[in-house]
XYZ file of C-alpha atoms in Angstrom:
782
model
C -24.779 -17.790 -26.253
C -26.209 -18.610 -22.823
C -24.559 -20.769 -20.224
C -26.156 -22.787 -17.460
C -23.396 -23.761 -15.082
C -23.534 -26.316 -12.298
C -20.915 -25.527 -9.687
C -19.839 -26.644 -6.256
C -19.147 -23.133 -4.981
C -20.582 -21.722 -1.811
C -24.290 -21.554 -1.092
C -26.067 -20.506 2.076
C -26.891 -23.194 4.568
C -30.589 -22.724 3.782
C -29.992 -23.856 0.214
C -27.516 -26.669 0.827
C -30.143 -29.384 0.645
C -30.608 -28.595 -3.044
C -27.550 -30.154 -4.636
C -28.262 -28.497 -8.004
C -27.269 -24.894 -7.494
C -29.474 -22.007 -8.438
C -27.719 -20.284 -11.334
C -27.959 -17.013 -13.126
C -28.431 -16.992 -16.881
C -26.641 -14.029 -18.370
C -25.159 -13.080 -21.714
C -21.424 -13.289 -21.116
C -20.254 -14.316 -24.573
C -18.521 -10.986 -25.140
C -16.855 -9.135 -22.277
C -15.399 -5.609 -22.581
C -11.952 -6.935 -21.646
C -11.789 -8.634 -25.065
C -11.937 -5.210 -26.739
C -9.027 -4.009 -24.605
C -6.952 -7.128 -25.250
C -8.136 -9.409 -28.079
C -5.685 -12.112 -26.948
C -7.888 -12.725 -23.912
C -10.648 -14.074 -26.150
C -8.624 -17.256 -26.548
C -9.484 -17.936 -22.908
C -13.173 -17.155 -23.261
C -14.211 -20.404 -21.592
C -12.208 -19.499 -18.505
C -13.664 -16.000 -18.286
C -17.189 -17.237 -18.942
C -16.801 -19.752 -16.142
C -15.480 -17.325 -13.592
C -17.938 -14.530 -14.430
C -20.751 -17.054 -14.136
C -19.401 -18.166 -10.778
C -19.330 -14.552 -9.649
C -22.851 -13.817 -10.874
C -24.232 -16.987 -9.327
C -22.625 -16.266 -5.964
C -23.811 -12.671 -6.019
C -27.333 -13.791 -6.914
C -27.428 -16.312 -4.069
C -26.280 -13.689 -1.576
C -28.991 -11.352 -2.812
C -31.601 -14.100 -2.533
C -30.702 -15.396 0.919
C -29.074 -12.404 2.628
C -30.672 -9.383 0.964
C -27.616 -8.419 -1.056
C -23.904 -7.841 -0.572
C -24.441 -4.699 1.480
C -26.520 -6.539 4.073
C -24.300 -9.608 3.911
C -21.228 -7.506 4.694
C -22.755 -6.199 7.930
C -21.842 -9.466 9.627
C -19.972 -7.682 12.397
C -23.311 -6.267 13.575
C -24.699 -9.793 13.915
C -21.726 -11.981 14.822
C -19.415 -11.474 17.754
C -20.687 -9.547 20.774
C -23.278 -6.836 20.133
C -25.783 -4.908 22.203
C -29.364 -5.185 20.924
C -32.576 -4.020 22.646
C -31.403 -4.120 26.241
C -29.399 -7.300 25.932
C -25.985 -8.585 24.897
C -26.093 -11.062 22.025
C -23.134 -13.214 21.062
C -22.971 -15.348 17.914
C -20.187 -17.582 16.638
C -19.953 -19.898 13.639
C -18.454 -23.157 14.915
C -20.209 -26.118 13.272
C -17.611 -28.568 14.613
C -18.485 -27.723 18.232
C -20.721 -30.155 20.183
C -21.296 -27.826 23.152
C -20.410 -24.175 23.687
C -20.288 -21.544 26.414
C -19.399 -17.871 26.702
C -16.882 -17.298 29.483
C -15.017 -14.278 30.794
C -14.362 -11.980 33.680
C -18.086 -11.215 33.800
C -18.857 -14.781 35.003
C -15.515 -15.552 36.639
C -14.632 -17.773 33.659
C -17.412 -20.212 34.557
C -19.718 -20.847 31.611
C -22.146 -23.179 33.370
C -24.815 -20.468 33.376
C -24.001 -19.154 29.931
C -24.410 -22.124 27.660
C -25.003 -21.379 24.017
C -27.452 -22.826 21.506
C -26.609 -24.106 18.047
C -28.799 -23.697 14.984
C -28.897 -25.951 11.937
C -26.273 -23.862 10.167
C -23.615 -24.346 12.840
C -24.088 -20.908 14.402
C -23.970 -20.735 18.213
C -25.722 -17.913 20.053
C -26.626 -16.615 23.483
C -28.658 -13.641 24.690
C -27.797 -12.113 28.073
C -30.144 -9.462 29.427
C -28.763 -6.260 30.883
C -28.443 -6.064 34.659
C -29.862 -2.894 36.215
C -29.849 -1.266 32.817
C -26.200 -2.058 32.190
C -24.646 -4.699 29.924
C -23.866 -7.939 31.745
C -20.493 -7.989 29.997
C -18.720 -4.761 30.922
C -16.735 -2.751 28.421
C -13.022 -3.637 28.337
C -13.517 -6.986 30.097
C -11.936 -10.249 28.939
C -14.003 -12.926 27.205
C -13.502 -16.238 25.426
C -15.523 -18.824 23.531
C -15.365 -22.261 25.181
C -16.478 -25.292 23.220
C -16.293 -29.073 23.200
C -15.341 -30.625 19.877
C -15.920 -34.097 18.485
C -12.916 -35.531 20.281
C -14.552 -34.734 23.591
C -12.053 -32.085 24.704
C -13.071 -28.596 25.827
C -11.028 -25.713 24.395
C -11.043 -21.951 24.932
C -10.739 -19.631 21.947
C -10.813 -15.916 21.340
C -14.100 -14.993 19.625
C -13.505 -14.862 15.871
C -15.168 -11.441 15.524
C -13.531 -9.884 18.598
C -12.708 -6.191 18.218
C -9.885 -5.981 20.702
C -7.371 -8.474 22.104
C -4.634 -7.937 24.668
C -1.902 -9.834 26.466
C 0.018 -9.437 29.677
C 3.185 -7.682 28.535
C 4.897 -8.477 31.843
C 4.822 -12.204 31.073
C 6.998 -13.608 28.315
C 4.933 -15.433 25.691
C 1.671 -14.682 27.470
C -1.394 -15.676 25.415
C -3.858 -13.140 24.106
C -7.297 -12.625 25.613
C -10.323 -11.378 23.749
C -11.584 -8.072 25.132
C -15.158 -6.872 24.742
C -14.855 -3.356 23.348
C -18.003 -1.282 23.782
C -17.064 2.074 25.351
C -19.771 4.410 26.654
C -20.737 7.271 24.379
C -18.554 9.729 26.280
C -15.462 7.613 25.547
C -16.152 6.841 21.897
C -14.117 8.748 19.374
C -16.298 10.868 17.087
C -14.881 11.663 13.651
C -14.644 15.379 12.976
C -13.246 15.550 9.460
C -14.566 14.285 6.114
C -12.634 11.967 3.848
C -10.322 13.912 1.519
C -11.210 13.670 -2.178
C -9.588 10.910 -4.192
C -6.435 12.228 -5.893
C -5.808 11.707 -9.600
C -2.682 9.786 -8.639
C -1.854 8.411 -5.181
C 1.502 9.349 -3.690
C 1.621 6.773 -0.935
C 3.624 6.871 2.267
C 3.883 3.300 3.550
C 4.211 3.244 7.325
C 4.330 0.909 10.299
C 2.968 2.585 13.428
C 4.791 0.388 15.937
C 8.248 1.141 14.556
C 7.566 4.796 13.720
C 9.162 6.312 16.811
C 12.771 7.039 17.615
C 12.811 5.314 20.985
C 13.491 1.542 21.165
C 9.893 0.649 21.938
C 6.529 0.177 20.261
C 5.005 3.492 19.232
C 1.329 4.304 19.601
C -1.400 5.385 17.195
C -1.604 8.788 18.878
C 2.151 9.304 18.760
C 2.121 8.475 15.060
C -0.793 10.847 14.478
C 0.827 13.744 16.318
C 4.465 13.228 15.337
C 4.630 11.419 11.999
C 1.537 12.468 10.062
C 2.708 16.120 9.948
C 5.996 14.953 8.423
C 4.116 12.999 5.762
C 1.958 15.996 4.912
C 5.014 18.260 4.842
C 6.614 15.972 2.269
C 3.579 16.372 -0.002
C 2.289 12.822 0.057
C -1.472 12.526 -0.340
C -2.011 8.997 0.996
C -0.830 6.996 4.006
C -0.740 3.203 3.878
C -0.717 1.627 7.335
C 0.794 -1.789 7.920
C 0.164 -4.213 10.795
C -3.158 -2.771 11.946
C -4.967 -6.115 12.285
C -3.992 -7.907 15.490
C -1.052 -10.284 15.180
C 0.444 -12.040 18.152
C 3.932 -12.280 16.632
C 5.280 -8.737 16.276
C 8.122 -9.767 13.978
C 5.638 -11.031 11.375
C 5.343 -7.376 10.254
C 1.597 -7.785 10.759
C 1.183 -10.469 8.105
C 0.309 -13.387 10.407
C -3.055 -12.072 11.540
C -4.649 -13.703 14.562
C -7.684 -11.452 15.129
C -9.087 -9.927 11.958
C -11.497 -7.409 13.508
C -9.152 -6.278 16.294
C -6.728 -3.380 16.088
C -3.191 -4.204 17.128
C -3.309 -3.500 20.866
C 0.457 -2.902 21.082
C -0.151 0.586 19.716
C -3.372 1.457 21.491
C -7.133 1.063 21.420
C -9.689 1.228 18.606
C -10.479 4.796 19.647
C -6.798 5.718 19.325
C -6.705 4.358 15.771
C -9.805 6.387 14.902
C -7.995 9.472 16.184
C -5.096 8.680 13.842
C -7.324 8.298 10.765
C -9.258 11.453 11.593
C -6.030 13.405 12.098
C -4.819 12.218 8.696
C -8.057 13.358 7.086
C -7.686 16.752 8.744
C -4.328 17.089 6.986
C -5.773 16.119 3.622
C -4.260 12.637 3.740
C -6.228 9.585 2.674
C -5.553 6.399 4.630
C -5.224 2.901 3.194
C -4.931 -0.212 5.317
C -2.840 -3.287 4.643
C -5.420 -6.061 4.678
C -4.328 -9.697 4.884
C -6.977 -12.006 3.450
C -4.528 -14.278 1.680
C -3.796 -16.382 4.761
C -4.095 -16.464 8.543
C -1.788 -17.158 11.447
C -1.184 -20.802 12.272
C -1.665 -20.002 15.969
C -4.284 -22.109 17.720
C -4.790 -20.529 21.137
C -5.245 -16.944 19.969
C -5.993 -17.209 16.245
C -8.737 -18.199 13.869
C -6.932 -21.494 13.348
C -8.139 -22.513 16.805
C -11.583 -23.135 15.346
C -10.172 -25.889 13.139
C -10.420 -29.066 15.196
C -10.208 -31.599 12.415
C -13.603 -31.055 10.776
C -14.178 -31.146 7.007
C -13.439 -28.052 4.954
C -17.095 -27.088 4.527
C -17.316 -26.552 8.279
C -14.039 -24.661 8.567
C -12.575 -21.295 7.677
C -9.750 -23.134 5.930
C -9.091 -25.860 3.424
C -7.986 -29.201 4.824
C -4.739 -30.984 4.057
C -2.017 -29.449 1.933
C -4.444 -27.080 0.253
C -5.115 -25.429 3.573
C -1.483 -24.816 4.494
C 1.069 -22.412 3.021
C 4.367 -24.220 3.426
C 6.562 -21.131 2.988
C 4.563 -18.869 5.266
C 3.645 -21.551 7.841
C 0.068 -20.287 7.811
C -3.484 -21.385 7.035
C -5.293 -20.798 3.731
C -8.930 -19.781 3.521
C -11.647 -21.765 1.796
C -13.115 -18.875 -0.208
C -15.991 -21.071 -1.405
C -17.524 -21.291 2.084
C -20.522 -19.073 2.739
C -19.453 -18.046 6.233
C -15.888 -17.378 5.085
C -17.258 -14.952 2.508
C -19.380 -13.293 5.178
C -16.396 -13.057 7.519
C -13.978 -11.553 4.984
C -16.415 -9.188 3.250
C -17.667 -7.961 6.621
C -14.078 -7.487 7.702
C -13.476 -5.060 4.846
C -16.655 -3.164 5.561
C -15.905 -3.000 9.275
C -12.575 -1.269 8.748
C -14.019 1.073 6.145
C -17.190 2.006 8.040
C -16.000 1.996 11.631
C -12.528 3.472 11.108
C -13.076 5.532 7.954
C -10.279 3.907 5.974
C -10.289 5.101 2.376
C -9.251 1.807 0.849
C -6.967 -1.175 1.149
C -3.765 -2.708 -0.055
C -4.431 -6.438 -0.409
C -1.416 -8.442 0.670
C -0.358 -11.709 -0.967
C -2.697 -11.548 -3.952
C -0.428 -13.813 -6.013
C -0.897 -16.534 -3.430
C -4.658 -16.128 -3.718
C -4.755 -16.198 -7.503
C -3.175 -19.612 -8.011
C -3.373 -23.015 -6.399
C 0.440 -23.135 -6.482
C 0.506 -19.756 -4.655
C 3.398 -18.634 -6.854
C 5.802 -20.902 -4.959
C 8.826 -21.734 -7.117
C 6.946 -20.335 -10.095
C 8.369 -17.919 -12.627
C 5.937 -15.910 -14.729
C 7.005 -15.249 -18.322
C 3.909 -13.387 -19.484
C 2.437 -16.347 -21.335
C -1.327 -16.092 -20.846
C -1.594 -19.823 -20.245
C 0.195 -19.237 -16.939
C -2.695 -17.042 -15.787
C -5.791 -18.805 -17.066
C -5.639 -22.538 -16.445
C -6.512 -25.196 -13.911
C -3.844 -23.608 -11.678
C -6.069 -20.554 -11.281
C -7.995 -20.436 -7.992
C -11.415 -19.319 -9.208
C -12.858 -19.429 -5.679
C -10.383 -16.775 -4.565
C -10.915 -14.688 -7.704
C -14.684 -14.715 -7.163
C -14.107 -13.539 -3.593
C -11.897 -10.670 -4.792
C -14.466 -9.712 -7.436
C -17.171 -9.603 -4.774
C -14.908 -7.621 -2.453
C -13.954 -5.038 -5.066
C -17.542 -4.668 -6.250
C -18.690 -4.158 -2.667
C -15.983 -1.679 -1.717
C -16.562 0.503 -4.759
C -20.313 0.384 -4.217
C -19.988 1.433 -0.577
C -17.306 4.022 -1.328
C -16.991 4.887 -5.041
C -13.788 6.822 -4.302
C -12.113 3.893 -2.564
C -8.565 3.016 -3.586
C -7.897 -0.726 -3.699
C -4.349 -1.928 -4.436
C -3.244 -5.486 -5.191
C 0.152 -6.880 -4.267
C 0.681 -9.228 -7.206
C 4.018 -10.240 -8.660
C 2.609 -12.439 -11.428
C 1.198 -9.699 -13.635
C -2.172 -11.407 -14.166
C -4.069 -9.579 -16.944
C -7.297 -7.705 -16.057
C -6.565 -7.879 -12.333
C -7.036 -4.109 -12.359
C -10.010 -3.816 -14.684
C -13.548 -3.258 -13.315
C -15.610 -6.284 -12.400
C -18.379 -5.363 -14.824
C -15.849 -5.578 -17.660
C -14.779 -9.072 -16.652
C -11.824 -7.965 -14.507
C -11.069 -8.647 -10.860
C -11.761 -5.042 -9.917
C -8.620 -3.636 -8.262
C -7.669 -0.017 -8.943
C -3.893 -0.493 -8.875
C -1.280 -3.221 -8.658
C 2.173 -2.809 -7.185
C 4.963 -2.721 -9.785
C 7.007 -5.277 -7.909
C 9.680 -5.887 -10.558
C 11.065 -2.351 -10.238
C 12.728 -2.628 -6.807
C 14.177 -5.991 -7.789
C 15.894 -4.353 -10.772
C 17.395 -1.574 -8.677
C 18.681 -3.958 -6.014
C 20.221 -6.144 -8.716
C 22.002 -3.171 -10.293
C 23.245 -1.736 -7.018
C 24.587 -5.059 -5.781
C 25.812 -6.710 -8.962
C 26.629 -4.124 -11.644
C 29.201 -1.369 -11.934
C 27.700 2.022 -12.729
C 29.199 2.045 -16.233
C 27.497 -1.258 -17.033
C 23.994 -0.079 -16.217
C 21.761 -0.518 -19.252
C 19.531 2.455 -20.028
C 17.206 0.346 -22.177
C 16.933 -2.296 -19.478
C 16.044 0.325 -16.879
C 13.396 1.795 -19.166
C 12.037 -1.633 -20.050
C 11.640 -2.504 -16.366
C 9.945 0.792 -15.565
C 7.554 0.698 -18.533
C 6.817 -3.026 -18.746
C 3.210 -2.885 -17.619
C -0.278 -3.207 -19.030
C -1.247 0.344 -19.900
C -4.948 -0.332 -19.438
C -4.237 -1.268 -15.820
C -2.736 1.137 -13.327
C 0.431 0.466 -11.319
C 1.970 1.883 -8.165
C 5.701 2.311 -8.750
C 8.262 2.179 -5.973
C 12.020 1.914 -5.706
C 11.871 0.354 -2.254
C 9.206 -0.590 0.246
C 9.439 -2.333 3.607
C 10.324 -5.553 1.751
C 13.648 -4.201 0.521
C 14.984 -3.320 3.969
C 13.893 -6.181 6.188
C 16.561 -8.141 8.009
C 19.079 -9.634 5.611
C 18.875 -6.665 3.249
C 19.404 -2.908 3.359
C 17.795 0.334 2.300
C 18.952 1.711 -1.059
C 20.785 4.526 0.711
C 22.663 2.058 2.892
C 23.577 -0.128 -0.076
C 24.956 2.981 -1.779
C 26.840 4.492 1.155
C 27.094 1.668 3.704
C 29.388 2.361 6.640
C 30.168 5.896 5.465
C 26.645 6.841 6.537
C 27.939 6.570 10.104
C 30.850 8.950 9.563
C 30.361 10.898 6.333
C 26.946 12.513 6.573
C 28.020 15.673 8.392
C 27.765 18.899 6.432
C 30.662 20.230 8.486
C 33.081 18.299 6.289
C 33.352 17.805 2.518
C 31.404 14.900 1.114
C 33.420 11.855 0.072
C 33.025 10.365 -3.427
C 30.915 7.589 -1.889
C 28.552 10.054 -0.227
C 28.332 12.223 -3.359
C 27.538 9.184 -5.500
C 25.105 7.794 -2.929
C 23.049 10.956 -2.514
C 22.991 11.548 -6.289
C 21.811 8.033 -7.153
C 19.349 7.957 -4.254
C 17.613 10.967 -5.808
C 17.816 9.704 -9.377
C 16.560 6.192 -8.647
C 13.529 7.403 -6.720
C 12.682 10.167 -9.180
C 12.866 8.089 -12.365
C 10.850 5.381 -10.609
C 8.153 7.907 -9.805
C 8.188 9.633 -13.186
C 8.337 6.616 -15.485
C 7.339 3.575 -13.431
C 3.588 3.792 -12.993
C 0.414 5.722 -12.296
C 1.112 6.251 -8.599
C 4.135 6.244 -6.316
C 4.999 4.622 -2.994
C 7.747 5.212 -0.448
C 8.379 3.420 2.825
C 8.707 5.428 6.017
C 12.160 6.935 6.392
C 13.458 6.124 2.937
C 12.556 9.629 1.780
C 15.596 10.901 3.670
C 17.800 7.880 3.072
C 17.274 6.025 6.329
C 20.358 3.879 7.004
C 20.692 0.212 7.885
C 17.777 -2.216 7.782
C 14.668 -3.351 9.667
C 14.859 -6.092 12.260
C 12.002 -6.658 14.676
C 12.761 -7.789 18.220
C 13.189 -11.552 18.245
C 15.216 -14.215 19.963
C 17.932 -13.987 17.293
C 18.709 -10.342 18.148
C 18.133 -10.668 21.882
C 14.742 -8.959 21.525
C 16.296 -5.667 20.503
C 14.286 -2.716 19.159
C 17.389 -0.949 17.856
C 16.612 -1.694 14.190
C 12.853 -1.492 14.676
C 12.454 2.278 14.850
C 12.898 5.375 12.703
C 15.757 7.726 13.464
C 14.010 11.047 12.834
C 16.857 12.844 14.593
C 18.947 12.225 11.482
C 16.683 14.426 9.393
C 16.138 16.914 12.216
C 19.800 17.479 13.086
C 21.150 20.727 11.633
C 24.479 19.557 10.292
C 23.502 16.229 8.748
C 22.811 15.689 5.066
C 19.463 13.958 5.672
C 17.726 16.932 7.235
C 14.983 19.503 6.831
C 15.798 22.462 9.063
C 15.594 26.201 8.232
C 18.876 27.968 7.422
C 20.640 24.731 6.556
C 20.915 22.935 3.269
C 18.833 19.777 3.107
C 19.303 17.070 0.554
C 17.485 13.770 0.139
C 14.420 14.705 2.160
C 14.086 18.059 0.405
C 14.281 16.373 -2.977
C 11.550 13.952 -1.944
C 9.408 16.926 -0.924
C 10.094 18.690 -4.190
C 9.384 15.776 -6.512
C 6.049 15.210 -4.764
C 5.280 18.918 -5.111
C 6.209 18.748 -8.780
C 3.730 15.931 -9.321
C 1.094 17.868 -7.381
C 1.575 20.837 -9.700
C 1.865 19.044 -13.054
C -0.104 15.816 -12.418
C 2.246 13.841 -14.640
C 1.462 10.521 -12.926
C -2.151 10.675 -14.087
C -1.209 11.651 -17.634
C -1.534 9.062 -20.388
C 1.272 10.783 -22.290
C 4.488 8.840 -21.724
C 7.070 8.853 -24.493
C 10.658 7.686 -24.151
C 12.673 9.333 -26.912
C 16.254 8.489 -25.970
C 17.996 5.570 -24.237
C 21.625 6.306 -25.021
C 23.817 3.443 -23.806
C 27.067 5.241 -24.573
C 26.122 8.531 -22.931
C 24.122 6.772 -20.165
C 21.260 9.200 -20.743
C 17.497 8.627 -20.677
C 15.105 11.262 -22.057
C 11.352 10.993 -21.862
C 8.168 13.031 -21.712
C 5.490 12.442 -19.104
C 2.494 14.717 -19.163
C 3.661 18.279 -19.803
C 7.218 17.700 -18.582
C 10.440 16.636 -20.272
C 12.810 14.575 -18.121
C 16.555 14.189 -18.678
C 18.480 11.603 -16.619
C 22.250 11.401 -16.950
C 23.500 8.236 -15.208
C 27.078 8.621 -16.418
C 29.533 8.658 -13.483
C 31.624 11.579 -14.718
C 30.605 12.985 -18.124
C 28.986 16.398 -18.462
C 27.169 17.069 -21.742
C 26.968 20.662 -22.891
C 24.311 21.435 -25.457
C 22.797 17.972 -25.167
C 19.956 17.734 -27.664
C 16.612 16.716 -26.186
C 13.543 15.860 -28.234
C 10.106 17.164 -27.266
C 6.569 17.410 -28.558
C 5.474 21.030 -28.427
C 7.495 24.050 -29.622
C 8.172 26.958 -27.325
C 10.284 27.936 -24.342
C 11.318 25.425 -21.659
C 12.688 26.028 -18.175
C 13.911 23.947 -15.277
C 11.118 22.636 -13.109
C 13.169 20.401 -10.814
C 16.923 19.823 -10.722
C 18.585 17.171 -8.568
C 21.877 19.053 -8.901
C 20.514 22.130 -7.135
C 22.458 23.122 -4.045
C 19.455 22.617 -1.764
C 19.438 18.957 -2.784
C 23.125 18.359 -2.099
C 24.139 18.958 -5.706
C 26.750 21.245 -7.197
C 24.513 23.926 -8.694
C 25.728 23.424 -12.262
C 22.389 23.791 -14.032
C 21.132 27.335 -14.536
C 17.551 27.760 -13.461
C 16.960 31.100 -15.171
C 17.973 29.843 -18.614
C 15.314 29.811 -21.320
C 15.579 26.806 -23.610
C 13.987 27.576 -26.974
C 12.978 24.749 -29.252
C 13.949 24.152 -32.868
C 11.742 22.273 -35.330
C 12.956 18.851 -36.404
C 12.187 17.476 -39.856
C 8.810 17.516 -41.498
C 5.683 17.967 -39.349
C 3.730 14.748 -39.081
C 6.554 12.585 -40.439
C 8.191 10.981 -37.373
C 11.015 9.344 -39.308
C 12.319 12.786 -40.279
C 12.207 14.071 -36.694
C 14.868 13.955 -33.984
C 14.324 10.758 -32.002
C 10.814 10.754 -33.451
C 10.057 14.081 -31.785
C 9.000 17.113 -33.889
C 10.968 19.626 -31.805
C 14.116 19.782 -29.720
C 16.052 21.992 -27.343
C 19.532 21.829 -25.860
C 20.480 21.472 -22.204
C 23.459 21.162 -19.903
C 23.468 17.662 -18.383
C 26.016 17.060 -15.597
C 26.844 13.498 -14.481
C 24.496 11.684 -12.099
C 21.796 14.319 -12.356
C 18.179 14.429 -13.347
C 16.319 17.528 -14.495
C 12.647 18.020 -15.339
C 11.737 20.825 -17.755
C 8.379 22.503 -18.216
C 7.100 24.415 -21.217
C 6.457 28.034 -20.314
C 2.881 29.154 -20.740
C 3.317 32.874 -21.294
C -0.241 33.588 -20.149
C 0.360 31.815 -16.848
C 3.919 32.971 -16.353
C 2.968 36.229 -14.706
C 0.795 34.328 -12.255
C 3.611 31.879 -11.629
C 5.970 34.716 -10.735
C 3.740 35.557 -7.815
C 3.674 32.214 -6.086
C 4.920 28.681 -5.758
C 3.455 25.351 -4.933
C 3.936 24.226 -1.363
C 2.016 21.346 0.095
C -0.414 21.655 -2.791
C -1.204 25.311 -2.060
C -0.058 28.609 -3.574
C 2.344 30.362 -1.240
C 3.199 33.978 -2.034
C 6.268 34.433 0.172
C 9.683 33.477 -1.202
C 12.992 32.812 0.485
C 16.212 32.858 -1.489
C 18.497 29.856 -1.198
C 22.133 30.857 -1.265
C 24.932 28.634 -2.476
C 26.187 27.983 1.041
C 23.071 28.035 3.172
C 19.433 28.876 2.981
C 15.954 27.952 3.950
C 14.152 25.163 2.207
C 10.659 23.909 1.588
C 8.322 21.112 2.171
C 6.877 21.771 -1.238
C 7.101 23.989 -4.245
C 9.714 25.118 -6.655
C 10.455 28.046 -8.897
C 13.351 28.978 -11.113
C 15.459 31.627 -9.434
C 15.210 35.017 -11.120
C 18.776 35.738 -10.000
C 20.312 32.383 -10.697
C 23.737 32.895 -12.240
C 24.291 29.487 -13.851
C 23.799 27.740 -10.549
C 25.358 30.297 -8.208
C 22.045 30.196 -6.418
C 19.766 27.270 -5.999
C 16.049 27.226 -6.647
C 13.791 29.442 -4.592
C 11.718 27.553 -2.073
C 9.243 28.281 0.641
C 9.940 26.575 3.944
C 6.834 25.046 5.396
C 7.321 23.140 8.618
C 5.326 20.098 9.636
C 4.037 22.076 12.619
C 2.476 24.660 10.324
C 0.514 21.945 8.565
C -1.192 21.093 11.840
C -2.429 24.609 12.473
């Protein structure tokens, strides 16, 4: 069946006189997504409509702009650029009646720098170089001055500006646009290639400004030199940077963007950010950027909203009326059907990817983009009618399809993550299958479950089946990033998981010079278990927010009037993990706990690649014993959430027969445990029932072995490959590399790792911990 669709979606200005849109005739009666999920075929009309909208828009861009790749180079045409011995400035402002370019270069007098408007609402001016040099010097302030229909003249920061600053000595000082065009000798030149795309991302979510210990805004270079080595040492393979796009209100966490092409000047210059990305690549870390295309700051003087002077929506970046305003976020909403809005946003993605070598993006606020109701006061039950109806914002979906198609065409190994709480089907299926094209979505229900349990349920009332259901309730044809806590869970008004668990005792009870209290023992144990089961069972990738790997206390609170502009809760207390006698730490010759376990579970995933395995089988959810047993990839995981019961000879089902050993044990001494699980014990399997007849097996598994399972512990077991065992005896995994030197970890003290693991050959039922190689963050930089 063929469809000819007449739509009112965006067309280029050159085609607007033709009110009947040019359309693409394609066979879209059967999309591959219907084979993956036959229930989607009930909504065939919806999918046909939106795929036609996408194809039509893509065809029009190809016809009038030369294709998406050319279209997305808008930053080379708009804004201020140097071309053939002249400076050319272009700005889309159809509502303007007159316009001038002003700045320090002309003493803020635009009388001699009036701009011309074409029939598409684009203003431009060409200024010849003076004595071979640009008339607008590098690092000088500029603004766009225009007169709107009401007769008033207003000054605005150029929409495509690449740098914006303010006078920090003046409270509430407005931002100024800054022309950023450094001479060749001052431009940062990338030295390192992008690291290859990992099978599964282990993401370290970070905010540069609050990444330092001092009560001040940290810089890109400080983050690169001081924090990136820590991330690499903890065996993450990806860094996700928040608040990179300029935002005038620091406490917005970077989500009220004012200048979309400008790096946040609080932390440095564009060249400084390039240094950070290049340094990450040198350490083997890919870098994702938090991109906010779901809304824009409501600010007028320094934001994109300043270009809205009451014109109709077709001449604005935003919708008019209620549709153009997000009442909960107090921000403006884009009109994704506008041609120049598409150019602006698609070029924005390409700019960050091409100019700064970002390896992908995490799209913020996708739920708000997907629906006209923006998810406000809306609960999603999983009924497909909630996803595919008149509430669906097809304009926004078409934009995201174009964006994902473009990003993967420009960089096939790009990683694009969607922050969506609704669970919309096929959000993470390729565009050519009929999906929206994201690679991953955040598993946002998981942290909510943990916070609910920690705040509202006694340990004995935790439901094993409910935990498993929350962790596994996802579409298995679409990949998820699992996380126990991100920045959202510790912003003001809430706490980190560690602080919920241990609260005020974190101030007095974290010294290793005194015995741990029951609260500290419970807190450290559950901190490890919650994060590990989330990683192992919750998705196809894993995310942790900066500092939570070592149980950062308290909460996040940006400087604001309500806290007397304090930075005390807007920093990371690295000294906690660096201090010898504290239980957070990673220092040679001292036991380290939460941070070491974070290092080890990342190293375990690096070695066994269980996150990228399609094998995930939960064989036991014992409510009485409070035990969860499952297989992921080649590993068998046993989680005992019971507060005080130890199970000797606990029977664990598995797939393959053979010999199993401990791969990772949260009860090991180096992780603050009690060393009760023997790491040199061989666990031999026994057959269960008749081969190929699951109902005769143990928990539907054909084999089993028995383990010791202490309370509040989690242990991962691997099946010994006898052929590889001799090789394994000669090395361990550390930071993704084979390290041949070993250091014993005694029961009372010892050196620890930033990576690998190995069962101790001299372990006497836990008298010694696991053997680890210590690898400092400094070594990773050499």
